[in-house]
Amino acid sequence: MSFVSVSVKLFALVVSALLLLSLSISVLSVARLDQEFSQYQSNKLRQGHVQFETQSKLVREQIRSWLESFTDLIQLKNQNNFDRAAQALEQQFDALQINHNVENIWLMSAELQPIYQSAPYTQQVMHSVKNVQETYAPVHYLSCVEQCQQLVSIPILNAKGDMAIVTMAISLVDVVYAINQALENQVAIVAFNKSQDVTLAQANIITSSATNLMYALFRLNEPSDLLATVKESGLQVEYQQNSYLINMLELASSPSQDFYMAQVDNVSSFTDKYQTYRMQFILSTLTIFIILALLVNFVAGPFTKRLLILSDILPLLARKKFDQFRAVQITQSKVFPDEIDVLINATTDLSYELEQLNIEVTQKTKELENIAMYDLLTGLPNRNMLNFQLRKQLNNKSSNNVNVGILFLDLDDFKKVNDSHGHGEGDKLLVEAANRINLSVSNIGMSCRFGGDEFVVLLNENTSNEVAEELAKAILKSFQAPIKVNSAMFYVTCSIGIAMTEGLDIKASELVSHADIAMYEAKEYGGDRYFIYHGDMFQRVAHRVMMEGEVKQALAKGQFSLSLQPQLAAKTNKVHGFEALLRWKHPERGMVSPDDFIPLLENSEHMIDLGYWVIRRCFELYDEMRAAGLGDIIIAINLSAAQFADVNLHRFLEDLLEEFKLNAENFELELTEHTLVKDIDKAIVTMDALRSIGFSFAIDDFGTGYSSLTYLKRMPVDVIKIDRSFIVGMLENHADFQIIMSTIAMVKNLGLTVIAEGVETQAQLRTLTENDCDLIQGYYFSKPIPEADLIEFINREIIDGNWRVNVSTS
């Protein structure tokens, strides 16, 4: 018997019909579109040529009319020479440039001697004048050398009948604009170097009605888009969801260049028409497909009936009713068996196999349940076991009023181990950490691996708070000794959060969440410690979430602004620059202090968006200050740790420099010591990359954190900022004074610049200046200036880059 597949039977019928339909409609659609497009292109070229001639003629007529009025106005026919005409032309030259786009004027005598000229005459000008000399009639033609101009030469006569020749070089700007208005397309005069292989991307755009669009369209072209090809058949380009047709109309030629008028038409309507045709094609295909489907359904009826019976009884296998499944009889084809017959036989055989497999699965289920409750790496109970036992205790609590507690542990900076030594070493470290935790817990509770480097200890029922705290201390102590993995030694600490039910009716997930919140509170304080959960922690988390949402809205609604505090040279009062400080005016709470929202958002994704807004705004403000005459300064921009670590920072800064045409040397990036030493090697790589394009770096709040001469020598820093906390008490506190003097001396020895923040008195200023402090910032000179008042402040307080009032340090 010959085996004929069901798919073959249906496939041949359906595909043949669809292919025939697709081919016929596609050929018809493409042919029609090509014909309309060719006609459209031809019409546009013809209209462009006609419009160019018409508008050029109109410009010439305007110039001739102007010259006639001019000669009448100066009464040339009553004069014996052309001196007054020359003087009047010189006086009218500016008006001609503005009103008629006249670029140059020449007044030549009949002997071809210059009487007046706005620029040296060229070979083309002399050629035009000679033509008028010979013909005694106006002459005009298109002159293209470095650019295209209309040269119009017109003879004029004085009272003695002597002839002089006025020649004007007229820009094609008005012609281009008029063609743009008449044809509702974009027009440009472009030049190409003489070459057989010149492409559109090599075009020099001289005049254009839409320069940015022209540059974009011409630069989109591939090297294979030759000018010769575009001249013959045009070129269609896709740009910003629009389709444009570029046609080239040859104007003139010089020894080194060819000049063309480029017409750019938006042909998106043709694209829309194509989409309409395609929709018609889809609808037609769908209609025929439905008809074919009905036909196939009629033909395939006997096949589908058997499939329906089989689909009805297959669920019996899932319900493990194997005997009942085999009791149903399905008619099979005896002449031409197909896949359905094979399927019926296969499912019968499958029922026997599944029956045997079900027996084996039942035997293995109990073994798998045990495996599902334990972590394969550490051997500790896993999250499933934790949830089971925790729910069990909480259910018992509701009936017996017992106290339930857990400890949530997370290893500090464990990710660095995986990153630096690989996941294999990290897994071995986790095993040793699990052993130490389990040994500390002993019989007080059950140690579980929650996931990753997180562990949870479920305390025995009615364990007191004091015992829970003693256990947390014991676990922290167990990690004081280093962990040895192969030949490497790891000093690992952990953060612990404790949560107890304390008689409250609470769900398992809520209790774990409370312990997790307390653990993160411990991490916020540097790790290697424990915290017991209380309601204030939840309020802080809720406040953080609320603040993150409000910051996102504030960004969208423009509630943020900058204030800029001046930085002055200590000895000269010359304005060195400004530090940009973030301000938030909340619509309900008014001005929100940066101390209230920046610490909460330091590691938030919104802080990165906010940081990028600050950077862009600094560039905009610098551009405004440069326009106001204050350009030789810097703006200091504070970068958060997350901003500094963001992979997009380098590209963002480069794009801003290109967009605003500014130098990176005019911007100083401020980083805290904590940000730099968090991962010093990575910080140095990032700083070197940004310094290579011109940015300088300052360490903010120097002396309040991790100050180290070793770090300072390694990092490519330019400026050290002494924190205001030292400046405030420098004259009363000898220790603060010595710290400041030592810092200045050290920084100067390293060849760096030092700036003092928070200078508020003349005595502070005098002491800092006498001890060679470079720059001063503080209320003694100025409070931070809101960006809206910045330009007015500059005009009022800064003269020639210096502070208006010479503040004495004596």
PDB file of N, CA and C in Angstrom, residues 170-221:
ATOM      1  N   ILE A 170      24.306  88.043  -8.253  1.00  0.00           N
ATOM      2  CA  ILE A 170      23.111  87.867  -7.415  1.00  0.00           C
ATOM      3  C   ILE A 170      23.067  86.433  -6.900  1.00  0.00           C
ATOM      4  N   SER A 171      22.893  86.306  -5.579  1.00  0.00           N
ATOM      5  CA  SER A 171      22.796  84.977  -4.962  1.00  0.00           C
ATOM      6  C   SER A 171      21.521  84.271  -5.439  1.00  0.00           C
ATOM      7  N   LEU A 172      21.580  82.947  -5.415  1.00  0.00           N
ATOM      8  CA  LEU A 172      20.412  82.152  -5.826  1.00  0.00           C
ATOM      9  C   LEU A 172      19.488  81.834  -4.658  1.00  0.00           C
ATOM     10  N   VAL A 173      19.692  82.513  -3.512  1.00  0.00           N
ATOM     11  CA  VAL A 173      18.869  82.202  -2.341  1.00  0.00           C
ATOM     12  C   VAL A 173      17.392  82.422  -2.627  1.00  0.00           C
ATOM     13  N   ASP A 174      17.044  83.597  -3.229  1.00  0.00           N
ATOM     14  CA  ASP A 174      15.633  83.873  -3.521  1.00  0.00           C
ATOM     15  C   ASP A 174      15.064  82.888  -4.528  1.00  0.00           C
ATOM     16  N   VAL A 175      15.889  82.485  -5.500  1.00  0.00           N
ATOM     17  CA  VAL A 175      15.414  81.517  -6.506  1.00  0.00           C
ATOM     18  C   VAL A 175      15.088  80.190  -5.830  1.00  0.00           C
ATOM     19  N   VAL A 176      16.008  79.749  -4.960  1.00  0.00           N
ATOM     20  CA  VAL A 176      15.780  78.478  -4.267  1.00  0.00           C
ATOM     21  C   VAL A 176      14.524  78.562  -3.413  1.00  0.00           C
ATOM     22  N   TYR A 177      14.366  79.677  -2.687  1.00  0.00           N
ATOM     23  CA  TYR A 177      13.201  79.810  -1.819  1.00  0.00           C
ATOM     24  C   TYR A 177      11.909  79.841  -2.637  1.00  0.00           C
ATOM     25  N   ALA A 178      11.932  80.552  -3.763  1.00  0.00           N
ATOM     26  CA  ALA A 178      10.718  80.649  -4.588  1.00  0.00           C
ATOM     27  C   ALA A 178      10.341  79.285  -5.166  1.00  0.00           C
ATOM     28  N   ILE A 179      11.350  78.509  -5.603  1.00  0.00           N
ATOM     29  CA  ILE A 179      11.055  77.163  -6.119  1.00  0.00           C
ATOM     30  C   ILE A 179      10.485  76.297  -5.008  1.00  0.00           C
ATOM     31  N   ASN A 180      11.056  76.446  -3.822  1.00  0.00           N
ATOM     32  CA  ASN A 180      10.548  75.687  -2.667  1.00  0.00           C
ATOM     33  C   ASN A 180       9.074  76.001  -2.407  1.00  0.00           C
ATOM     34  N   GLN A 181       8.704  77.283  -2.502  1.00  0.00           N
ATOM     35  CA  GLN A 181       7.317  77.669  -2.257  1.00  0.00           C
ATOM     36  C   GLN A 181       6.393  77.231  -3.393  1.00  0.00           C
ATOM     37  N   ALA A 182       6.894  77.318  -4.609  1.00  0.00           N
ATOM     38  CA  ALA A 182       6.047  77.007  -5.766  1.00  0.00           C
ATOM     39  C   ALA A 182       5.776  75.517  -5.902  1.00  0.00           C
ATOM     40  N   LEU A 183       6.827  74.716  -5.696  1.00  0.00           N
ATOM     41  CA  LEU A 183       6.685  73.261  -5.913  1.00  0.00           C
ATOM     42  C   LEU A 183       6.414  72.501  -4.629  1.00  0.00           C
ATOM     43  N   GLU A 184       6.467  73.202  -3.476  1.00  0.00           N
ATOM     44  CA  GLU A 184       6.249  72.572  -2.174  1.00  0.00           C
ATOM     45  C   GLU A 184       7.207  71.406  -1.954  1.00  0.00           C
ATOM     46  N   ASN A 185       8.447  71.601  -2.366  1.00  0.00           N
ATOM     47  CA  ASN A 185       9.478  70.615  -2.072  1.00  0.00           C
ATOM     48  C   ASN A 185      10.719  71.353  -1.575  1.00  0.00           C
ATOM     49  N   GLN A 186      11.738  70.598  -1.230  1.00  0.00           N
ATOM     50  CA  GLN A 186      12.973  71.197  -0.767  1.00  0.00           C
ATOM     51  C   GLN A 186      13.989  71.256  -1.907  1.00  0.00           C
ATOM     52  N   VAL A 187      14.727  72.390  -1.973  1.00  0.00           N
ATOM     53  CA  VAL A 187      15.626  72.631  -3.105  1.00  0.00           C
ATOM     54  C   VAL A 187      16.993  73.029  -2.551  1.00  0.00           C
ATOM     55  N   ALA A 188      18.033  72.587  -3.249  1.00  0.00           N
ATOM     56  CA  ALA A 188      19.394  72.958  -2.854  1.00  0.00           C
ATOM     57  C   ALA A 188      20.263  73.115  -4.090  1.00  0.00           C
ATOM     58  N   ILE A 189      21.219  74.035  -4.009  1.00  0.00           N
ATOM     59  CA  ILE A 189      22.268  74.147  -5.031  1.00  0.00           C
ATOM     60  C   ILE A 189      23.495  73.414  -4.469  1.00  0.00           C
ATOM     61  N   VAL A 190      23.954  72.389  -5.171  1.00  0.00           N
ATOM     62  CA  VAL A 190      25.058  71.564  -4.688  1.00  0.00           C
ATOM     63  C   VAL A 190      26.155  71.499  -5.733  1.00  0.00           C
ATOM     64  N   ALA A 191      27.379  71.256  -5.257  1.00  0.00           N
ATOM     65  CA  ALA A 191      28.531  71.149  -6.149  1.00  0.00           C
ATOM     66  C   ALA A 191      29.226  69.822  -5.907  1.00  0.00           C
ATOM     67  N   PHE A 192      29.775  69.234  -7.007  1.00  0.00           N
ATOM     68  CA  PHE A 192      30.514  67.987  -6.913  1.00  0.00           C
ATOM     69  C   PHE A 192      31.854  68.167  -7.624  1.00  0.00           C
ATOM     70  N   ASN A 193      32.891  67.603  -7.070  1.00  0.00           N
ATOM     71  CA  ASN A 193      34.164  67.569  -7.766  1.00  0.00           C
ATOM     72  C   ASN A 193      34.035  66.716  -9.026  1.00  0.00           C
ATOM     73  N   LYS A 194      34.779  67.086 -10.039  1.00  0.00           N
ATOM     74  CA  LYS A 194      34.691  66.336 -11.288  1.00  0.00           C
ATOM     75  C   LYS A 194      35.330  64.964 -11.100  1.00  0.00           C
ATOM     76  N   SER A 195      34.521  63.935 -11.222  1.00  0.00           N
ATOM     77  CA  SER A 195      35.003  62.559 -11.079  1.00  0.00           C
ATOM     78  C   SER A 195      33.951  61.614 -11.626  1.00  0.00           C
ATOM     79  N   GLN A 196      34.395  60.484 -12.165  1.00  0.00           N
ATOM     80  CA  GLN A 196      33.445  59.501 -12.675  1.00  0.00           C
ATOM     81  C   GLN A 196      32.737  58.769 -11.532  1.00  0.00           C
ATOM     82  N   ASP A 197      33.413  58.686 -10.382  1.00  0.00           N
ATOM     83  CA  ASP A 197      32.884  57.880  -9.284  1.00  0.00           C
ATOM     84  C   ASP A 197      32.371  58.729  -8.127  1.00  0.00           C
ATOM     85  N   VAL A 198      32.071  59.993  -8.340  1.00  0.00           N
ATOM     86  CA  VAL A 198      31.604  60.839  -7.252  1.00  0.00           C
ATOM     87  C   VAL A 198      30.221  60.374  -6.787  1.00  0.00           C
ATOM     88  N   THR A 199      30.001  60.395  -5.457  1.00  0.00           N
ATOM     89  CA  THR A 199      28.737  59.957  -4.868  1.00  0.00           C
ATOM     90  C   THR A 199      28.009  61.136  -4.234  1.00  0.00           C
ATOM     91  N   LEU A 200      26.737  60.919  -3.888  1.00  0.00           N
ATOM     92  CA  LEU A 200      25.948  61.988  -3.261  1.00  0.00           C
ATOM     93  C   LEU A 200      26.549  62.411  -1.920  1.00  0.00           C
ATOM     94  N   ALA A 201      27.158  61.454  -1.208  1.00  0.00           N
ATOM     95  CA  ALA A 201      27.726  61.783   0.102  1.00  0.00           C
ATOM     96  C   ALA A 201      28.861  62.794  -0.002  1.00  0.00           C
ATOM     97  N   GLN A 202      29.421  63.000  -1.218  1.00  0.00           N
ATOM     98  CA  GLN A 202      30.517  63.940  -1.406  1.00  0.00           C
ATOM     99  C   GLN A 202      30.029  65.323  -1.844  1.00  0.00           C
ATOM    100  N   ALA A 203      28.755  65.550  -1.769  1.00  0.00           N
ATOM    101  CA  ALA A 203      28.186  66.817  -2.229  1.00  0.00           C
ATOM    102  C   ALA A 203      28.573  67.964  -1.300  1.00  0.00           C
ATOM    103  N   ASN A 204      28.808  69.128  -1.911  1.00  0.00           N
ATOM    104  CA  ASN A 204      29.019  70.370  -1.153  1.00  0.00           C
ATOM    105  C   ASN A 204      27.759  71.210  -1.303  1.00  0.00           C
ATOM    106  N   ILE A 205      26.974  71.305  -0.241  1.00  0.00           N
ATOM    107  CA  ILE A 205      25.687  72.011  -0.284  1.00  0.00           C
ATOM    108  C   ILE A 205      25.956  73.504  -0.137  1.00  0.00           C
ATOM    109  N   ILE A 206      25.658  74.267  -1.208  1.00  0.00           N
ATOM    110  CA  ILE A 206      25.952  75.700  -1.234  1.00  0.00           C
ATOM    111  C   ILE A 206      24.776  76.499  -0.691  1.00  0.00           C
ATOM    112  N   THR A 207      23.621  76.249  -1.211  1.00  0.00           N
ATOM    113  CA  THR A 207      22.399  76.945  -0.779  1.00  0.00           C
ATOM    114  C   THR A 207      21.293  75.910  -0.679  1.00  0.00           C
ATOM    115  N   SER A 208      20.447  76.041   0.351  1.00  0.00           N
ATOM    116  CA  SER A 208      19.381  75.062   0.520  1.00  0.00           C
ATOM    117  C   SER A 208      18.209  75.675   1.256  1.00  0.00           C
ATOM    118  N   SER A 209      17.025  75.184   0.926  1.00  0.00           N
ATOM    119  CA  SER A 209      15.825  75.615   1.638  1.00  0.00           C
ATOM    120  C   SER A 209      15.639  74.845   2.938  1.00  0.00           C
ATOM    121  N   ALA A 210      16.353  73.739   3.122  1.00  0.00           N
ATOM    122  CA  ALA A 210      16.296  72.951   4.357  1.00  0.00           C
ATOM    123  C   ALA A 210      17.644  72.270   4.533  1.00  0.00           C
ATOM    124  N   THR A 211      18.601  73.022   5.061  1.00  0.00           N
ATOM    125  CA  THR A 211      19.992  72.557   5.092  1.00  0.00           C
ATOM    126  C   THR A 211      20.156  71.275   5.904  1.00  0.00           C
ATOM    127  N   ASN A 212      19.523  71.219   7.096  1.00  0.00           N
ATOM    128  CA  ASN A 212      19.703  70.031   7.935  1.00  0.00           C
ATOM    129  C   ASN A 212      19.172  68.776   7.259  1.00  0.00           C
ATOM    130  N   LEU A 213      17.993  68.910   6.628  1.00  0.00           N
ATOM    131  CA  LEU A 213      17.429  67.756   5.934  1.00  0.00           C
ATOM    132  C   LEU A 213      18.324  67.324   4.788  1.00  0.00           C
ATOM    133  N   MET A 214      18.847  68.296   4.025  1.00  0.00           N
ATOM    134  CA  MET A 214      19.719  67.956   2.886  1.00  0.00           C
ATOM    135  C   MET A 214      20.965  67.213   3.349  1.00  0.00           C
ATOM    136  N   TYR A 215      21.600  67.750   4.399  1.00  0.00           N
ATOM    137  CA  TYR A 215      22.803  67.078   4.898  1.00  0.00           C
ATOM    138  C   TYR A 215      22.474  65.650   5.318  1.00  0.00           C
ATOM    139  N   ALA A 216      21.344  65.479   6.025  1.00  0.00           N
ATOM    140  CA  ALA A 216      20.989  64.143   6.499  1.00  0.00           C
ATOM    141  C   ALA A 216      20.735  63.186   5.339  1.00  0.00           C
ATOM    142  N   LEU A 217      19.989  63.636   4.320  1.00  0.00           N
ATOM    143  CA  LEU A 217      19.655  62.753   3.199  1.00  0.00           C
ATOM    144  C   LEU A 217      20.889  62.417   2.375  1.00  0.00           C
ATOM    145  N   PHE A 218      21.739  63.414   2.126  1.00  0.00           N
ATOM    146  CA  PHE A 218      22.927  63.139   1.308  1.00  0.00           C
ATOM    147  C   PHE A 218      23.903  62.221   2.042  1.00  0.00           C
ATOM    148  N   ARG A 219      24.001  62.383   3.388  1.00  0.00           N
ATOM    149  CA  ARG A 219      24.948  61.546   4.125  1.00  0.00           C
ATOM    150  C   ARG A 219      24.426  60.135   4.369  1.00  0.00           C
ATOM    151  N   LEU A 220      23.133  59.914   4.154  1.00  0.00           N
ATOM    152  CA  LEU A 220      22.572  58.577   4.318  1.00  0.00           C
ATOM    153  C   LEU A 220      22.996  57.630   3.204  1.00  0.00           C
ATOM    154  N   ASN A 221      23.427  58.208   2.061  1.00  0.00           N
ATOM    155  CA  ASN A 221      23.649  57.385   0.885  1.00  0.00           C
ATOM    156  C   ASN A 221      24.889  56.521   1.028  1.00  0.00           C
TER     157      ASN A 221
END
